[in-house]
Amino acid sequence: MTEHTEAWWIDCDPGVDDALAIIMACAYGKNVVGLSCTFGNTYLEHATKNCAKILEVIDRKIPIYKGSSQPLSEHFTPESDGFFGKDALGDSIEYQHLKGYTDCIKEENGSLAMIRASKEAKAKNQKFIVIALAPLTTVAIAIALDKTLKDRVDNLLIMGGTVYGRGFTMMSTEFNFDRDPDAAYRVIRDFDNVTIVPTETATTGAHTLEETIEFRSIPTKVGKFWREISRVICIDRNDENSKNINFFFVEILEYVDAIYDAVTMCVALDESVIKKMVTVRATVDTRGKYTRGGLVAHWEDVNKHHDEYLGDDSKSAKKVNIVMELHREKVIALMSASMLKFE
């Protein structure tokens, strides 16, 4: 018998919402054996430094590995859109100069480290859980380097894609899949046991404005950290200095704050938050002008005629679980309770 029955691996691009997801995994005592950083919300170097800062704030020593600094395809460049601020952690003055647990940053490549960790987990009879919160480049490279990795990953939980074609900062695609469509395509094609939390589903676990204010008022060390870094995505009616407002949340979501990666972490922590989930065949569009990076689901079984017509494209569609709706109250409760578990 081993002390832990599961080993968790988090691939991230911190990122305000990644920060909360990491906080939650640690708050609930999950055996996180590694964090791989990938470009996305910010450049790889910034993402890695942000990861080290988060670990210092919550006082956890977890190995950090540098993953991919650019997408598989040369068609796209790994530019940061500044959605979470220039440093991707809300440009908080109080935490901007925090050095972080730099001794946690390792030399080993993130993809290689993921492969090694999966083997170590199986040697200990542990389930190996991968939670992917960033563009899927690092994960795609890992499966390309070792095809047997899919046999050791018991569950791959992905924050990404859209089910209704409602884009997030893009016209019709979600951020993570848009940043590296080829990686998303290969990951869904090559892995088994894939569960996807699309952006539209994440909004079913969103805070109201009143809940957001309450969540950002939790009087703990970690609660204060969250309050500081989340200024960039929230309105604080009681804070005169909160001038950096992300109007996307105000105008589109009508004061509802969906913390996408953290919502996905809720699914990982407690499956009972899932209100509706479907299993369908799915793939990722890598050819469209406006839909490249789009999650394409076969909502009905593809019949023989369609198989013949689509050829290899239909064969690339794999069965995946897509979370469609969440129990919002359970999601909010999980997030709030996580802030109280450190102090």
mmCIF file of N, CA and C in Angstrom, residues 8-96:
data_model
loop_
_atom_site.group_PDB
_atom_site.id
_atom_site.type_symbol
_atom_site.label_atom_id
_atom_site.label_comp_id
_atom_site.label_asym_id
_atom_site.label_seq_id
_atom_site.Cartn_x
_atom_site.Cartn_y
_atom_site.Cartn_z
ATOM 1 N N TRP A 8 -1.060 13.521 -9.059
ATOM 2 C CA TRP A 8 -1.618 14.547 -9.935
ATOM 3 C C TRP A 8 -0.517 15.327 -10.627
ATOM 4 N N TRP A 9 -0.747 15.609 -11.901
ATOM 5 C CA TRP A 9 0.157 16.451 -12.682
ATOM 6 C C TRP A 9 -0.664 17.600 -13.249
ATOM 7 N N ILE A 10 -0.199 18.831 -13.052
ATOM 8 C CA ILE A 10 -0.919 20.001 -13.552
ATOM 9 C C ILE A 10 -0.071 20.708 -14.600
ATOM 10 N N ASP A 11 -0.613 20.826 -15.804
ATOM 11 C CA ASP A 11 0.035 21.588 -16.870
ATOM 12 C C ASP A 11 -0.665 22.933 -16.945
ATOM 13 N N CYS A 12 0.080 24.024 -16.791
ATOM 14 C CA CYS A 12 -0.555 25.320 -16.600
ATOM 15 C C CYS A 12 0.224 26.451 -17.261
ATOM 16 N N ASP A 13 -0.386 27.629 -17.277
ATOM 17 C CA ASP A 13 0.256 28.832 -17.821
ATOM 18 C C ASP A 13 -0.117 30.034 -16.953
ATOM 19 N N PRO A 14 0.251 29.983 -15.673
ATOM 20 C CA PRO A 14 -0.238 30.975 -14.698
ATOM 21 C C PRO A 14 0.031 32.416 -15.109
ATOM 22 N N GLY A 15 -0.997 33.261 -15.155
ATOM 23 C CA GLY A 15 -2.442 33.082 -15.140
ATOM 24 C C GLY A 15 -3.111 33.142 -13.786
ATOM 25 N N VAL A 16 -4.026 34.179 -13.663
ATOM 26 C CA VAL A 16 -4.814 34.345 -12.460
ATOM 27 C C VAL A 16 -5.657 33.114 -12.180
ATOM 28 N N ASP A 17 -6.360 32.597 -13.193
ATOM 29 C CA ASP A 17 -7.237 31.447 -12.946
ATOM 30 C C ASP A 17 -6.433 30.175 -12.689
ATOM 31 N N ASP A 18 -5.257 30.036 -13.309
ATOM 32 C CA ASP A 18 -4.376 28.905 -13.005
ATOM 33 C C ASP A 18 -3.943 28.958 -11.543
ATOM 34 N N ALA A 19 -3.655 30.171 -11.068
ATOM 35 C CA ALA A 19 -3.211 30.338 -9.681
ATOM 36 C C ALA A 19 -4.241 29.777 -8.716
ATOM 37 N N LEU A 20 -5.506 30.115 -8.940
ATOM 38 C CA LEU A 20 -6.554 29.615 -8.050
ATOM 39 C C LEU A 20 -6.686 28.101 -8.174
ATOM 40 N N ALA A 21 -6.541 27.568 -9.366
ATOM 41 C CA ALA A 21 -6.625 26.120 -9.553
ATOM 42 C C ALA A 21 -5.527 25.396 -8.776
ATOM 43 N N ILE A 22 -4.307 25.917 -8.830
ATOM 44 C CA ILE A 22 -3.192 25.317 -8.089
ATOM 45 C C ILE A 22 -3.435 25.426 -6.585
ATOM 46 N N ILE A 23 -3.901 26.591 -6.144
ATOM 47 C CA ILE A 23 -4.228 26.785 -4.730
ATOM 48 C C ILE A 23 -5.232 25.743 -4.271
ATOM 49 N N MET A 24 -6.263 25.504 -5.077
ATOM 50 C CA MET A 24 -7.316 24.563 -4.698
ATOM 51 C C MET A 24 -6.793 23.132 -4.599
ATOM 52 N N ALA A 25 -5.986 22.717 -5.570
ATOM 53 C CA ALA A 25 -5.446 21.352 -5.538
ATOM 54 C C ALA A 25 -4.637 21.123 -4.272
ATOM 55 N N CYS A 26 -3.851 22.121 -3.895
ATOM 56 C CA CYS A 26 -3.036 21.999 -2.679
ATOM 57 C C CYS A 26 -3.895 22.114 -1.421
ATOM 58 N N ALA A 27 -4.894 22.970 -1.457
ATOM 59 C CA ALA A 27 -5.766 23.158 -0.298
ATOM 60 C C ALA A 27 -6.482 21.876 0.074
ATOM 61 N N TYR A 28 -6.854 21.104 -0.931
ATOM 62 C CA TYR A 28 -7.572 19.861 -0.671
ATOM 63 C C TYR A 28 -6.648 18.651 -0.574
ATOM 64 N N GLY A 29 -5.349 18.919 -0.413
ATOM 65 C CA GLY A 29 -4.392 17.861 -0.092
ATOM 66 C C GLY A 29 -4.093 16.882 -1.198
ATOM 67 N N LYS A 30 -4.259 17.282 -2.439
ATOM 68 C CA LYS A 30 -3.962 16.374 -3.541
ATOM 69 C C LYS A 30 -2.450 16.187 -3.690
ATOM 70 N N ASN A 31 -2.068 15.014 -4.081
ATOM 71 C CA ASN A 31 -0.661 14.655 -4.240
ATOM 72 C C ASN A 31 -0.169 15.153 -5.606
ATOM 73 N N VAL A 32 0.116 16.443 -5.678
ATOM 74 C CA VAL A 32 0.584 17.038 -6.926
ATOM 75 C C VAL A 32 2.083 16.770 -7.037
ATOM 76 N N VAL A 33 2.456 15.918 -7.977
ATOM 77 C CA VAL A 33 3.858 15.502 -8.091
ATOM 78 C C VAL A 33 4.644 16.378 -9.052
ATOM 79 N N GLY A 34 3.953 17.220 -9.824
ATOM 80 C CA GLY A 34 4.667 18.077 -10.753
ATOM 81 C C GLY A 34 3.772 19.116 -11.379
ATOM 82 N N LEU A 35 4.380 20.251 -11.698
ATOM 83 C CA LEU A 35 3.716 21.331 -12.420
ATOM 84 C C LEU A 35 4.549 21.640 -13.656
ATOM 85 N N SER A 36 3.969 21.458 -14.823
ATOM 86 C CA SER A 36 4.674 21.849 -16.044
ATOM 87 C C SER A 36 4.083 23.164 -16.532
ATOM 88 N N CYS A 37 4.955 24.068 -16.929
ATOM 89 C CA CYS A 37 4.521 25.382 -17.399
ATOM 90 C C CYS A 37 4.623 25.462 -18.913
ATOM 91 N N THR A 38 3.635 26.075 -19.519
ATOM 92 C CA THR A 38 3.547 26.202 -20.969
ATOM 93 C C THR A 38 3.218 27.653 -21.307
ATOM 94 N N PHE A 39 3.631 28.117 -22.473
ATOM 95 C CA PHE A 39 3.233 29.451 -22.929
ATOM 96 C C PHE A 39 1.709 29.519 -22.986
ATOM 97 N N GLY A 40 1.176 30.722 -22.967
ATOM 98 C CA GLY A 40 -0.280 30.871 -23.059
ATOM 99 C C GLY A 40 -0.697 32.224 -22.537
ATOM 100 N N ASN A 41 -1.091 32.275 -21.266
ATOM 101 C CA ASN A 41 -1.458 33.555 -20.676
ATOM 102 C C ASN A 41 -0.286 34.528 -20.667
ATOM 103 N N THR A 42 0.912 33.957 -20.650
ATOM 104 C CA THR A 42 2.118 34.768 -20.708
ATOM 105 C C THR A 42 3.235 33.921 -21.299
ATOM 106 N N TYR A 43 4.406 34.499 -21.444
ATOM 107 C CA TYR A 43 5.531 33.754 -21.988
ATOM 108 C C TYR A 43 5.989 32.701 -20.990
ATOM 109 N N LEU A 44 6.682 31.688 -21.492
ATOM 110 C CA LEU A 44 7.095 30.559 -20.658
ATOM 111 C C LEU A 44 7.874 31.002 -19.426
ATOM 112 N N GLU A 45 8.823 31.903 -19.592
ATOM 113 C CA GLU A 45 9.644 32.340 -18.456
ATOM 114 C C GLU A 45 8.777 32.999 -17.391
ATOM 115 N N HIS A 46 7.821 33.836 -17.805
ATOM 116 C CA HIS A 46 6.939 34.489 -16.848
ATOM 117 C C HIS A 46 6.030 33.466 -16.172
ATOM 118 N N ALA A 47 5.517 32.524 -16.953
ATOM 119 C CA ALA A 47 4.634 31.496 -16.389
ATOM 120 C C ALA A 47 5.366 30.695 -15.316
ATOM 121 N N THR A 48 6.625 30.369 -15.578
ATOM 122 C CA THR A 48 7.413 29.594 -14.627
ATOM 123 C C THR A 48 7.648 30.387 -13.341
ATOM 124 N N LYS A 49 7.995 31.659 -13.484
ATOM 125 C CA LYS A 49 8.206 32.512 -12.311
ATOM 126 C C LYS A 49 6.910 32.676 -11.519
ATOM 127 N N ASN A 50 5.799 32.835 -12.226
ATOM 128 C CA ASN A 50 4.511 32.967 -11.554
ATOM 129 C C ASN A 50 4.182 31.721 -10.748
ATOM 130 N N CYS A 51 4.508 30.565 -11.311
ATOM 131 C CA CYS A 51 4.264 29.302 -10.620
ATOM 132 C C CYS A 51 5.035 29.263 -9.301
ATOM 133 N N ALA A 52 6.289 29.700 -9.344
ATOM 134 C CA ALA A 52 7.123 29.721 -8.144
ATOM 135 C C ALA A 52 6.565 30.700 -7.107
ATOM 136 N N LYS A 53 6.010 31.820 -7.563
ATOM 137 C CA LYS A 53 5.406 32.785 -6.650
ATOM 138 C C LYS A 53 4.191 32.192 -5.945
ATOM 139 N N ILE A 54 3.364 31.509 -6.705
ATOM 140 C CA ILE A 54 2.158 30.899 -6.134
ATOM 141 C C ILE A 54 2.537 29.903 -5.046
ATOM 142 N N LEU A 55 3.562 29.096 -5.299
ATOM 143 C CA LEU A 55 3.983 28.097 -4.316
ATOM 144 C C LEU A 55 4.514 28.752 -3.046
ATOM 145 N N GLU A 56 5.181 29.885 -3.187
ATOM 146 C CA GLU A 56 5.676 30.574 -1.989
ATOM 147 C C GLU A 56 4.514 31.118 -1.166
ATOM 148 N N VAL A 57 3.529 31.681 -1.835
ATOM 149 C CA VAL A 57 2.380 32.240 -1.120
ATOM 150 C C VAL A 57 1.670 31.161 -0.306
ATOM 151 N N ILE A 58 1.505 29.964 -0.879
ATOM 152 C CA ILE A 58 0.790 28.892 -0.174
ATOM 153 C C ILE A 58 1.744 27.969 0.576
ATOM 154 N N ASP A 59 3.045 28.257 0.508
ATOM 155 C CA ASP A 59 4.071 27.504 1.217
ATOM 156 C C ASP A 59 4.017 26.006 0.895
ATOM 157 N N ARG A 60 4.111 25.713 -0.399
ATOM 158 C CA ARG A 60 4.156 24.326 -0.862
ATOM 159 C C ARG A 60 5.365 24.152 -1.779
ATOM 160 N N LYS A 61 6.086 23.068 -1.601
ATOM 161 C CA LYS A 61 7.246 22.777 -2.443
ATOM 162 C C LYS A 61 6.862 21.661 -3.424
ATOM 163 N N ILE A 62 6.618 22.039 -4.669
ATOM 164 C CA ILE A 62 6.244 21.110 -5.734
ATOM 165 C C ILE A 62 7.195 21.354 -6.900
ATOM 166 N N PRO A 63 7.748 20.308 -7.495
ATOM 167 C CA PRO A 63 8.656 20.507 -8.638
ATOM 168 C C PRO A 63 7.960 21.223 -9.793
ATOM 169 N N ILE A 64 8.653 22.218 -10.360
ATOM 170 C CA ILE A 64 8.155 22.976 -11.508
ATOM 171 C C ILE A 64 9.064 22.691 -12.698
ATOM 172 N N TYR A 65 8.456 22.386 -13.836
ATOM 173 C CA TYR A 65 9.226 22.063 -15.035
ATOM 174 C C TYR A 65 8.800 22.968 -16.188
ATOM 175 N N LYS A 66 9.762 23.429 -16.936
ATOM 176 C CA LYS A 66 9.467 24.253 -18.102
ATOM 177 C C LYS A 66 9.055 23.360 -19.268
ATOM 178 N N GLY A 67 7.879 23.632 -19.807
ATOM 179 C CA GLY A 67 7.398 22.886 -20.960
ATOM 180 C C GLY A 67 7.650 23.661 -22.239
ATOM 181 N N SER A 68 6.619 23.796 -23.045
ATOM 182 C CA SER A 68 6.767 24.396 -24.372
ATOM 183 C C SER A 68 6.698 25.912 -24.323
ATOM 184 N N SER A 69 7.564 26.549 -25.104
ATOM 185 C CA SER A 69 7.592 28.002 -25.183
ATOM 186 C C SER A 69 6.883 28.515 -26.424
ATOM 187 N N GLN A 70 6.465 27.600 -27.324
ATOM 188 C CA GLN A 70 5.787 28.006 -28.553
ATOM 189 C C GLN A 70 4.952 26.834 -29.065
ATOM 190 N N PRO A 71 3.968 27.112 -29.913
ATOM 191 C CA PRO A 71 3.096 26.053 -30.419
ATOM 192 C C PRO A 71 3.806 25.139 -31.400
ATOM 193 N N LEU A 72 3.172 24.009 -31.717
ATOM 194 C CA LEU A 72 3.747 23.048 -32.656
ATOM 195 C C LEU A 72 3.871 23.653 -34.045
ATOM 196 N N SER A 73 2.864 24.415 -34.435
ATOM 197 C CA SER A 73 2.844 25.007 -35.764
ATOM 198 C C SER A 73 3.511 26.368 -35.761
ATOM 199 N N GLU A 74 4.145 26.715 -36.868
ATOM 200 C CA GLU A 74 4.772 28.025 -36.992
ATOM 201 C C GLU A 74 3.780 29.087 -37.449
ATOM 202 N N HIS A 75 2.536 28.687 -37.680
ATOM 203 C CA HIS A 75 1.532 29.648 -38.155
ATOM 204 C C HIS A 75 1.176 30.665 -37.079
ATOM 205 N N PHE A 76 1.325 30.257 -35.810
ATOM 206 C CA PHE A 76 0.958 31.136 -34.715
ATOM 207 C C PHE A 76 2.171 31.447 -33.856
ATOM 208 N N THR A 77 2.179 32.610 -33.286
ATOM 209 C CA THR A 77 3.245 32.982 -32.363
ATOM 210 C C THR A 77 2.682 33.023 -30.947
ATOM 211 N N PRO A 78 3.497 32.669 -29.963
ATOM 212 C CA PRO A 78 3.012 32.586 -28.578
ATOM 213 C C PRO A 78 2.908 33.937 -27.899
ATOM 214 N N GLU A 79 2.201 34.871 -28.522
ATOM 215 C CA GLU A 79 2.077 36.193 -27.941
ATOM 216 C C GLU A 79 1.079 36.181 -26.781
ATOM 217 N N SER A 80 1.408 36.920 -25.735
ATOM 218 C CA SER A 80 0.491 37.068 -24.615
ATOM 219 C C SER A 80 -0.490 38.182 -24.934
ATOM 220 N N ASP A 81 -1.776 37.950 -24.630
ATOM 221 C CA ASP A 81 -2.770 38.981 -24.938
ATOM 222 C C ASP A 81 -2.989 39.940 -23.771
ATOM 223 N N GLY A 82 -2.293 39.717 -22.671
ATOM 224 C CA GLY A 82 -2.391 40.617 -21.535
ATOM 225 C C GLY A 82 -3.716 40.589 -20.811
ATOM 226 N N PHE A 83 -4.489 39.546 -21.021
ATOM 227 C CA PHE A 83 -5.824 39.468 -20.436
ATOM 228 C C PHE A 83 -5.772 39.529 -18.909
ATOM 229 N N PHE A 84 -4.773 38.892 -18.310
ATOM 230 C CA PHE A 84 -4.617 38.895 -16.859
ATOM 231 C C PHE A 84 -3.554 39.888 -16.397
ATOM 232 N N GLY A 85 -3.253 40.858 -17.232
ATOM 233 C CA GLY A 85 -2.234 41.841 -16.906
ATOM 234 C C GLY A 85 -0.919 41.530 -17.592
ATOM 235 N N LYS A 86 0.012 42.452 -17.518
ATOM 236 C CA LYS A 86 1.299 42.265 -18.181
ATOM 237 C C LYS A 86 2.070 41.084 -17.628
ATOM 238 N N ASP A 87 1.959 40.853 -16.317
ATOM 239 C CA ASP A 87 2.677 39.731 -15.710
ATOM 240 C C ASP A 87 1.797 38.493 -15.562
ATOM 241 N N ALA A 88 0.547 38.593 -16.033
ATOM 242 C CA ALA A 88 -0.451 37.502 -15.994
ATOM 243 C C ALA A 88 -0.935 37.175 -14.591
ATOM 244 N N LEU A 89 -0.433 37.898 -13.576
ATOM 245 C CA LEU A 89 -0.924 37.730 -12.211
ATOM 246 C C LEU A 89 -1.540 39.031 -11.698
ATOM 247 N N GLY A 90 -2.174 39.751 -12.600
ATOM 248 C CA GLY A 90 -2.928 40.931 -12.205
ATOM 249 C C GLY A 90 -2.117 42.182 -11.991
ATOM 250 N N ASP A 91 -0.805 42.119 -12.286
ATOM 251 C CA ASP A 91 0.065 43.279 -12.100
ATOM 252 C C ASP A 91 -0.033 43.850 -10.686
ATOM 253 N N SER A 92 -0.178 42.973 -9.715
ATOM 254 C CA SER A 92 -0.282 43.403 -8.326
ATOM 255 C C SER A 92 1.049 43.988 -7.854
ATOM 256 N N ILE A 93 1.012 45.187 -7.340
ATOM 257 C CA ILE A 93 2.234 45.836 -6.858
ATOM 258 C C ILE A 93 2.805 45.075 -5.663
ATOM 259 N N GLU A 94 1.922 44.592 -4.808
ATOM 260 C CA GLU A 94 2.376 43.917 -3.588
ATOM 261 C C GLU A 94 3.099 42.606 -3.865
ATOM 262 N N TYR A 95 2.674 41.888 -4.919
ATOM 263 C CA TYR A 95 3.255 40.576 -5.193
ATOM 264 C C TYR A 95 4.140 40.557 -6.441
ATOM 265 N N GLN A 96 4.241 41.680 -7.117
ATOM 266 C CA GLN A 96 4.956 41.723 -8.383
ATOM 267 C C GLN A 96 6.432 41.371 -8.228
#
